[in-house]
Coordinates of C-alpha atoms and ligand atoms in Angstrom, one line a residue:
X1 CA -3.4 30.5 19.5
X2 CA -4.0 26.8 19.7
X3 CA -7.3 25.3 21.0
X4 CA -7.9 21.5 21.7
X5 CA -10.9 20.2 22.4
X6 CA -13.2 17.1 22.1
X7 CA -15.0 16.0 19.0
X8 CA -15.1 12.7 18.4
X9 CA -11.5 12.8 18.5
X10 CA -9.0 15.4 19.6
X11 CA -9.5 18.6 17.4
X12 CA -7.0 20.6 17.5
X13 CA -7.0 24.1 15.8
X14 CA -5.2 27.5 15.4
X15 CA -5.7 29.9 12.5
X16 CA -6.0 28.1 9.0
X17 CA -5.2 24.7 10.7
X18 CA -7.8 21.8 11.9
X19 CA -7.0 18.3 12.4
X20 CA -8.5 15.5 14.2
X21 CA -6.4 12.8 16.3
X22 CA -8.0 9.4 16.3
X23 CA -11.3 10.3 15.6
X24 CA -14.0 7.7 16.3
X25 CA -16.6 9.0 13.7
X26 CA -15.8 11.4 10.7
X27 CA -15.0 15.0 11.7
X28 CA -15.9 17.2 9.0
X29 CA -14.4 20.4 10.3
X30 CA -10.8 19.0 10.0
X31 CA -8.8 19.6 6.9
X32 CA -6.4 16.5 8.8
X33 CA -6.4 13.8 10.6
X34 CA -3.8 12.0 12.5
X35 CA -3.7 7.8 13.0
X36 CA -1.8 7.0 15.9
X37 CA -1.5 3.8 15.8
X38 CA -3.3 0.1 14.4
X39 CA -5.3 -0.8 17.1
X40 CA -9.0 -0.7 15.3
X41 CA -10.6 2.2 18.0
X42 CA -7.9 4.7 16.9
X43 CA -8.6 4.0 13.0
X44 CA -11.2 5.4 11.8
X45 CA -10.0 7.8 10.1
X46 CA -8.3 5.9 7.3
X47 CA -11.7 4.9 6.5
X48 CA -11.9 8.5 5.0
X49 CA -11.1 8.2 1.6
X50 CA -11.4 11.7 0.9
X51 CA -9.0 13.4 4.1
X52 CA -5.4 14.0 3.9
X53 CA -4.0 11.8 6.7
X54 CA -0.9 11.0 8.9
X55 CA 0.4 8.0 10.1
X56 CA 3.5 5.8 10.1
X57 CA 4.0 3.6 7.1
X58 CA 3.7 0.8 9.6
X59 CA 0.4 1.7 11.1
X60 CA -1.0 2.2 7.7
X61 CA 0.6 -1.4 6.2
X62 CA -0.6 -3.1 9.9
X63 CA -4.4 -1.2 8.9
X64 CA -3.9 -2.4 5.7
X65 CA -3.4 -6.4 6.7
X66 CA -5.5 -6.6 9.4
X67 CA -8.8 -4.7 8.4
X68 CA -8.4 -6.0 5.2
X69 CA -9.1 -2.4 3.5
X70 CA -6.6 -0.1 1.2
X71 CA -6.2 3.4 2.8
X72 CA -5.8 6.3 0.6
X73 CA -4.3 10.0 0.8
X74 CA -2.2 9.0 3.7
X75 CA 1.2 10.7 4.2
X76 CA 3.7 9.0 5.8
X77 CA 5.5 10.2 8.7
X78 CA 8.7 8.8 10.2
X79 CA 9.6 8.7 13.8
X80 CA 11.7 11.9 14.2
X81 CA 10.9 13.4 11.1
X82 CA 9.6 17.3 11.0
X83 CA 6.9 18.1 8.6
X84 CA 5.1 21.3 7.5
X85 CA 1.0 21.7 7.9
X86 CA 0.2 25.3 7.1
X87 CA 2.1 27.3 9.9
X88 CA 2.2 24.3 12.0
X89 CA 5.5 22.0 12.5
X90 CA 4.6 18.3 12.8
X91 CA 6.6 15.6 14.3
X92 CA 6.0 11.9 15.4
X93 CA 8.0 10.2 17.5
X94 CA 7.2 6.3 19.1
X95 CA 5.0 6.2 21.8
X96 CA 6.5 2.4 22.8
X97 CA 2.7 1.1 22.9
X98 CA 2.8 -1.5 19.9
X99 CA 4.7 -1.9 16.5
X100 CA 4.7 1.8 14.4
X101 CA 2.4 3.3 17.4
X102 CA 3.3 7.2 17.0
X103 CA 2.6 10.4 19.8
X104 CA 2.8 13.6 17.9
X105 CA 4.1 17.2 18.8
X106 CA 2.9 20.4 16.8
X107 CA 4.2 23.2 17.1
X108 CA 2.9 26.7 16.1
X109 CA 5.1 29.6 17.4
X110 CA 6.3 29.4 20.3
X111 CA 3.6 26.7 21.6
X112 CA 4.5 23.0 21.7
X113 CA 1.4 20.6 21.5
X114 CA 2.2 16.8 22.7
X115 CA -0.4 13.9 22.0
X116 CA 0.6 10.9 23.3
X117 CA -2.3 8.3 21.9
X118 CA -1.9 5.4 23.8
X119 CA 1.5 4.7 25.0
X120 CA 4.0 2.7 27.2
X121 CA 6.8 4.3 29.3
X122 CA 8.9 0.9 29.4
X123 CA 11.0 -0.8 27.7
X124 CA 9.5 -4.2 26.2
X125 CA 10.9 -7.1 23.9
X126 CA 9.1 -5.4 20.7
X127 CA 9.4 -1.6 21.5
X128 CA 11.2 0.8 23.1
X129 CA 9.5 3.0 25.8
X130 CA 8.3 6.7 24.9
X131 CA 10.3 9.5 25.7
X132 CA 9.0 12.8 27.4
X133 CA 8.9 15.8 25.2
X134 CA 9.0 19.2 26.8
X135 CA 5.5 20.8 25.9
X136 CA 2.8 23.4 26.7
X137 CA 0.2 21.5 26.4
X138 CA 0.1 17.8 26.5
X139 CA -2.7 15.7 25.7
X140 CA -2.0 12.0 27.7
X141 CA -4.1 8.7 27.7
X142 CA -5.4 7.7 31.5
X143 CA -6.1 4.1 30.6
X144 CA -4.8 3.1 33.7
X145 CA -4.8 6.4 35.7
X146 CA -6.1 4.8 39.0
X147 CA -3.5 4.3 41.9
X148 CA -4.5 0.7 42.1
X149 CA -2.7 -0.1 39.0
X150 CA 0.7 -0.5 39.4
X151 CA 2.3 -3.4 37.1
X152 CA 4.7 -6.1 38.0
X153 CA 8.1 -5.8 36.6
X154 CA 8.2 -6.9 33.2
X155 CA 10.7 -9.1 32.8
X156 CA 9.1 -11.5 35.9
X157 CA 6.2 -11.8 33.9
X158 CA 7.8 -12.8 31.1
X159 CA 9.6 -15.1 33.2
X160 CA 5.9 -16.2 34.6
X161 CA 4.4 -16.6 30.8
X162 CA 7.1 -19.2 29.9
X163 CA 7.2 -21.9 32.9
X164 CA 3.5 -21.7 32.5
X165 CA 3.8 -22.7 29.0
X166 CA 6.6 -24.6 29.5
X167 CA 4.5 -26.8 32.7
X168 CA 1.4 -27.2 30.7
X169 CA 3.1 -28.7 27.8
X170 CA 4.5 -31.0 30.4
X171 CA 1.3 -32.1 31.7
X172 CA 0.4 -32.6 27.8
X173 CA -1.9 -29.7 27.3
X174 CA -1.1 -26.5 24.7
X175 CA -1.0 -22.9 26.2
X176 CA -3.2 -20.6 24.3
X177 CA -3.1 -17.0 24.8
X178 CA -5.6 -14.3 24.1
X179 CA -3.8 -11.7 22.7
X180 CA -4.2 -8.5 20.2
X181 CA -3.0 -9.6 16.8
X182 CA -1.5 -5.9 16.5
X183 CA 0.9 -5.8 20.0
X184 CA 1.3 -8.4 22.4
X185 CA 0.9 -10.7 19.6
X186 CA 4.2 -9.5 18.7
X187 CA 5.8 -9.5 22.0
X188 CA 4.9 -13.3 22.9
X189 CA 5.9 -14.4 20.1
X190 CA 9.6 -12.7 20.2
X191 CA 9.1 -13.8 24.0
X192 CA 9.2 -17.5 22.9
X193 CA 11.4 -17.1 20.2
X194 CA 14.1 -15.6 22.2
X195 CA 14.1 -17.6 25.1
X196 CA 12.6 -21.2 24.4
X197 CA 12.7 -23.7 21.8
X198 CA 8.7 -23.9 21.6
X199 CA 7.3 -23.4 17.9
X200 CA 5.1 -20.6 18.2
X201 CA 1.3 -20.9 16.5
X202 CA -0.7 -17.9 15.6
X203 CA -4.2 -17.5 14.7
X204 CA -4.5 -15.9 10.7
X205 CA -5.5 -12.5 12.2
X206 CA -2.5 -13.2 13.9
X207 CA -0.5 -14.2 11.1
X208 CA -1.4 -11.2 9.2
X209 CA -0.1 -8.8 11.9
X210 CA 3.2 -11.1 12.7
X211 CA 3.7 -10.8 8.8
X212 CA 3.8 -7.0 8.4
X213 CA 6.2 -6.7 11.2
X214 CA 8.6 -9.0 9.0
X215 CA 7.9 -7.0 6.2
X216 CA 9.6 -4.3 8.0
X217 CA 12.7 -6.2 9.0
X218 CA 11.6 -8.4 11.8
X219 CA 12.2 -11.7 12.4
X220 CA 9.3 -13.2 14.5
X221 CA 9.1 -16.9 13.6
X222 CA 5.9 -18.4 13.8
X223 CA 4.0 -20.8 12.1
X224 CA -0.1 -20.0 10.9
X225 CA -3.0 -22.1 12.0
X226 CA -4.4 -22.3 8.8
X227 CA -1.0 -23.9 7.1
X228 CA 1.9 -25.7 9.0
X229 CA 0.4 -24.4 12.7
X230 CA -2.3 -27.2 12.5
X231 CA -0.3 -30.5 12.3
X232 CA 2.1 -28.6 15.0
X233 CA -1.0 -28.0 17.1
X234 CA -2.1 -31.6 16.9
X235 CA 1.5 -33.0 18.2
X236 CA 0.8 -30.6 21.5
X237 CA 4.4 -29.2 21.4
X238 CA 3.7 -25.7 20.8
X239 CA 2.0 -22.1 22.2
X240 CA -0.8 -20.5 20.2
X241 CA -1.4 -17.4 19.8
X242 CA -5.7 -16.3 19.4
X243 CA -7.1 -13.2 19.3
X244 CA -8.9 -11.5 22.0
X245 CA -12.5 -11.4 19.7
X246 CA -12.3 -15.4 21.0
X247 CA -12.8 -16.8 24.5
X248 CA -11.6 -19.3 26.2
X249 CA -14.8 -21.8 25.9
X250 CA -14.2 -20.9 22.3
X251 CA -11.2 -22.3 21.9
X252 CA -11.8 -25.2 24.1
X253 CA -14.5 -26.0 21.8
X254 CA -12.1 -26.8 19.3
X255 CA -9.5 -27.5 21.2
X256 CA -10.0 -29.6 24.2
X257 CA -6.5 -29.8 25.7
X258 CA -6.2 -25.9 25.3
X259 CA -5.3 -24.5 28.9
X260 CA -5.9 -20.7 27.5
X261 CA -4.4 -17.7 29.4
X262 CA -5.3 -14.0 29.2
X263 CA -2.3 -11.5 29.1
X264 CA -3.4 -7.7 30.1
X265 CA -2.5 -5.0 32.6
X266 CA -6.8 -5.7 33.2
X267 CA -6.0 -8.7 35.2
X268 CA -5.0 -6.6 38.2
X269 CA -8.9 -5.4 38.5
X270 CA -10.7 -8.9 36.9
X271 CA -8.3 -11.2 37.7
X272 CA -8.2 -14.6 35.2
X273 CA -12.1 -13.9 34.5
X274 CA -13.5 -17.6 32.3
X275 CA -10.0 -18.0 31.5
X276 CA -7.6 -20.7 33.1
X277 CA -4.4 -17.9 33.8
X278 CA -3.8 -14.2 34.2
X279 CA -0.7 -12.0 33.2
X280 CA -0.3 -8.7 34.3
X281 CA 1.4 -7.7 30.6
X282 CA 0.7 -4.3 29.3
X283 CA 1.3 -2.4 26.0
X284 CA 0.3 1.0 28.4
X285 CA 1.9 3.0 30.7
X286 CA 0.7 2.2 34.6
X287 CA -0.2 4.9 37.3
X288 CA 3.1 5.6 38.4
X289 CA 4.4 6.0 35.0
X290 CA 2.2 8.1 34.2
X291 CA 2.8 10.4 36.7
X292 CA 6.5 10.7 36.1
X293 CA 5.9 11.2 32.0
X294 CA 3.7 14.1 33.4
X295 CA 6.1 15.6 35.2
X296 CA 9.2 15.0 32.8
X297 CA 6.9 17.2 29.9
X298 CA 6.9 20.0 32.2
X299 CA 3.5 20.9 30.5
X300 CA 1.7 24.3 31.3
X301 CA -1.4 22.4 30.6
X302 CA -2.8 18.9 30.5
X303 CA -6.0 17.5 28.7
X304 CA -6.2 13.2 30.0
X305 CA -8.5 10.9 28.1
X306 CA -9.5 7.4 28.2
X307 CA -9.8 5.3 31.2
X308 CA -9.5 6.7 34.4
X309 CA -9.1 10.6 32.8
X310 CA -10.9 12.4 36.0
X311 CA -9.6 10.3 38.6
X312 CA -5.9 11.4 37.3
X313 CA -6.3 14.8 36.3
X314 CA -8.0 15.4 39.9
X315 CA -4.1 14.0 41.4
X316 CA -2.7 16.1 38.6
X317 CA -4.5 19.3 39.9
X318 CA -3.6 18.3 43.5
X319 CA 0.1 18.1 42.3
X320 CA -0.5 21.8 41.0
X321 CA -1.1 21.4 37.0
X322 CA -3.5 22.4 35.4
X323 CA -5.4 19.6 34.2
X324 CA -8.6 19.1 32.9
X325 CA -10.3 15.9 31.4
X326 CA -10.9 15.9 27.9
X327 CA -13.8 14.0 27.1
X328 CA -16.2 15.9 29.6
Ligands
ZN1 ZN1 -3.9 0.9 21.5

C-alpha cells in the first residue's frame, strides 16, 4: 500500500518507507527526500544536512554554484538508473524542464508511482522533452493548467527573440533579458550561440549557472559581466543575460540604452508588464500538453499541484480520472 499526501512537500509512504519530494520546509517524518531539480523553491531539502537525499549530480553541482552552499548526504541518481530504497525501486528519468531537472517513478509491488516536478513536454534547444511513463498513480505539476494557456510554437519564438535583438542592436540599444540563471538562461544563450554571431553577456548569477552546464560537457559561450562582459557591454554589440530578482528600471539604472525583455509562458496572462518586450518562452508544459502527458500515463489516479491544480483536475475528472488536487 502506497499513500501520498501533502506535507510541505509530497510524502509519500508505504510500510518502512517515507520520503519527501521537494519539500518547502523540513519534514521530519521522512527518512528521504528527493530534489527534483535547481530551481531555489524545490530545494530545500539539501539544506538538510542530516537527511539522506536524491538528486542528479547536476542538480546538486547547479545548487551547489548558485546558492553558494555545499550539500551533504546526497546520493546521486542518473537518468534511467534503478535504485533500491527499502522495498521500493527508484528511478529518475528527465522531466525536459531545465538542465539535470529529474521526475521520479517508485515502485513497490505491483504499484508504479510517477512524480513529475515541474516539467516540459517539448523539445527545446537545452533539453529534451519528458517522456510518459505508464503509472498508477501520477503526481503532475498544473503550473499552467488553465485552457487559456496554450504556447506559441517554439521555434517562432525563438525566431521572435533574435530579430528583436538583432533590430535593437541596430537602432544602437543592447537587449537585456530577464531570465532564471538555472533554465532559460541556458537556452538563450545556446539560442544566440547557434544561430547569430552576437557575443552573449551574462549576469555572475548567470555565469555561475552557464559554468556548471560546461562542467558537464556543454559548450555555451558567453562572456561574465563582472570580467570581459563589461567592455563588451560598453561597445553595444552584444545581448545580456539578468536574472529575474532584477527589473527592468533596475537595469536601466545602470544601463541606459538597455531595451530589457521578459521571456516566460506568464506573458500570455500579464503581457510585457514594466518591461519593454514579451516572449511567450516556457521551461513547463502548457494546457494541452498537459492533457496528453495525462492520458499517455494511463494513470489509475492523479494528485495535480501548483498553479492551476483545481481548475485541471476538475477537466481531469470530467474526462473520467480520478483526480484530486494535492495541496487542498
Ligand atoms: Zn522549476
Amino acid at each position: 500500500m502506497l499513500s501520498v499526501k501533502w506535507q510541505n512537500g509530497v510524502l509519500v509512504e508505504s510500510e518502512g518507507f517515507s520520503m519527501v519530494l521537494d519539500p518547502i520546509k523540513r519534514v521530519e517524518s521522512a527518512d528521504f527526500a528527493f530534489i527534483s531539480h535547481a530551481h531555489m523553491d524545490h530545494t530545500h531539502a539539501f539544506t538538510d544536512s542530516s537527511k539522506i537525499k536524491y538528486s542528479t549530480k547536476e542538480t546538486a553541482a547547479l545548487y551547489e554554484a548558485v546558492a553558494d552552499r555545499k550539500t551533504k548526504n546526497v546520493v546521486s541518481c542518473a537518468y534511467g538508473q534503478s535504485l533500491s530504497v527499502h522495498d521500493m525501486r527508484l528511478k529518475v528519468v528527465n522531466s525536459g524542464h531545465v538542465f539535470g531537472s529529474a521526475a521520479l517513478l517508485l515502485s513497490s509491488g505491483d504499484v508504479t508511482f510517477f512524480y513529475t516536478g515541474d516539467f516540459n513536454f517539448a523539445d527545446s534547444l537545452t533539453q529534451n522533452a519528458i517522456c510518459p511513463e505508464e503509472c498508477d498513480i501520477l503526481v503532475i505539476e498544473t503550473t499552467y493548467g488553465r485552457p487559456d494557456f496554450v504556447f506559441p510554437n517554439r521555434e517562432d519564438v525563438y525566431d521572435q527573440i533574435v530579430q528583436w535583438a538583432a533590430s535593437t542592436i541596430m537602432h544602437g540599444e543592447t537587449p537585456c533579458f530577464l531570465v532564471y540563471p538555472v533554465g532559460k538562461a541556458q537556452e538563450l544563450t545556446r539560442l544566440f550561440n547557434l544561430f547569430t554571431p552576437i557575443p552573449v553577456v551574462t549576469h555572475p548569477s548567470v555565469t555561475r549557472a552557464n559554468g556548471i552546464v560546461n562542467a558537464f560537457g556543454g559548450d555555451l559561450a558567453y562572456y561574465d559581466l563582472a570580467d570581459a562582459g563589461e567592455d563588451i557591454v560598453k561597445s553595444g554589440n552584444c545581448v545580456c543575460l539578468f536574472p529575474t530578482s532584477l527589473n527592468s528600471r533596475a537595469i536601466k539604472m545602470v544601463y541606459p540604452r538597455a531595451r530589457v525583455a521578459t521571456v516566460t509562458g506568464w506573458g500570455l496572462a500579464f503581457g510585457k508588464r514594466n518591461a519593454d518586450a514579451n516572449f511567450v518562452l516556457s521551461s513547463h508544459a502548457d494546457y494541452l500538453q498537459l492533457l496528453t502527458f495525462v492520458k499517455e500515463c494511463r494513470p489509475k489516479k492523479v494528485y495535480t499541484m501548483h498553479g492551476y491544480s483545481e481548475i485541471f483536475s476538475n477537466k481531469l475528472k470530467r474526462m473520467g480520472f480520478d483526480s484530486t488536487p494535492l495541496e487542498l
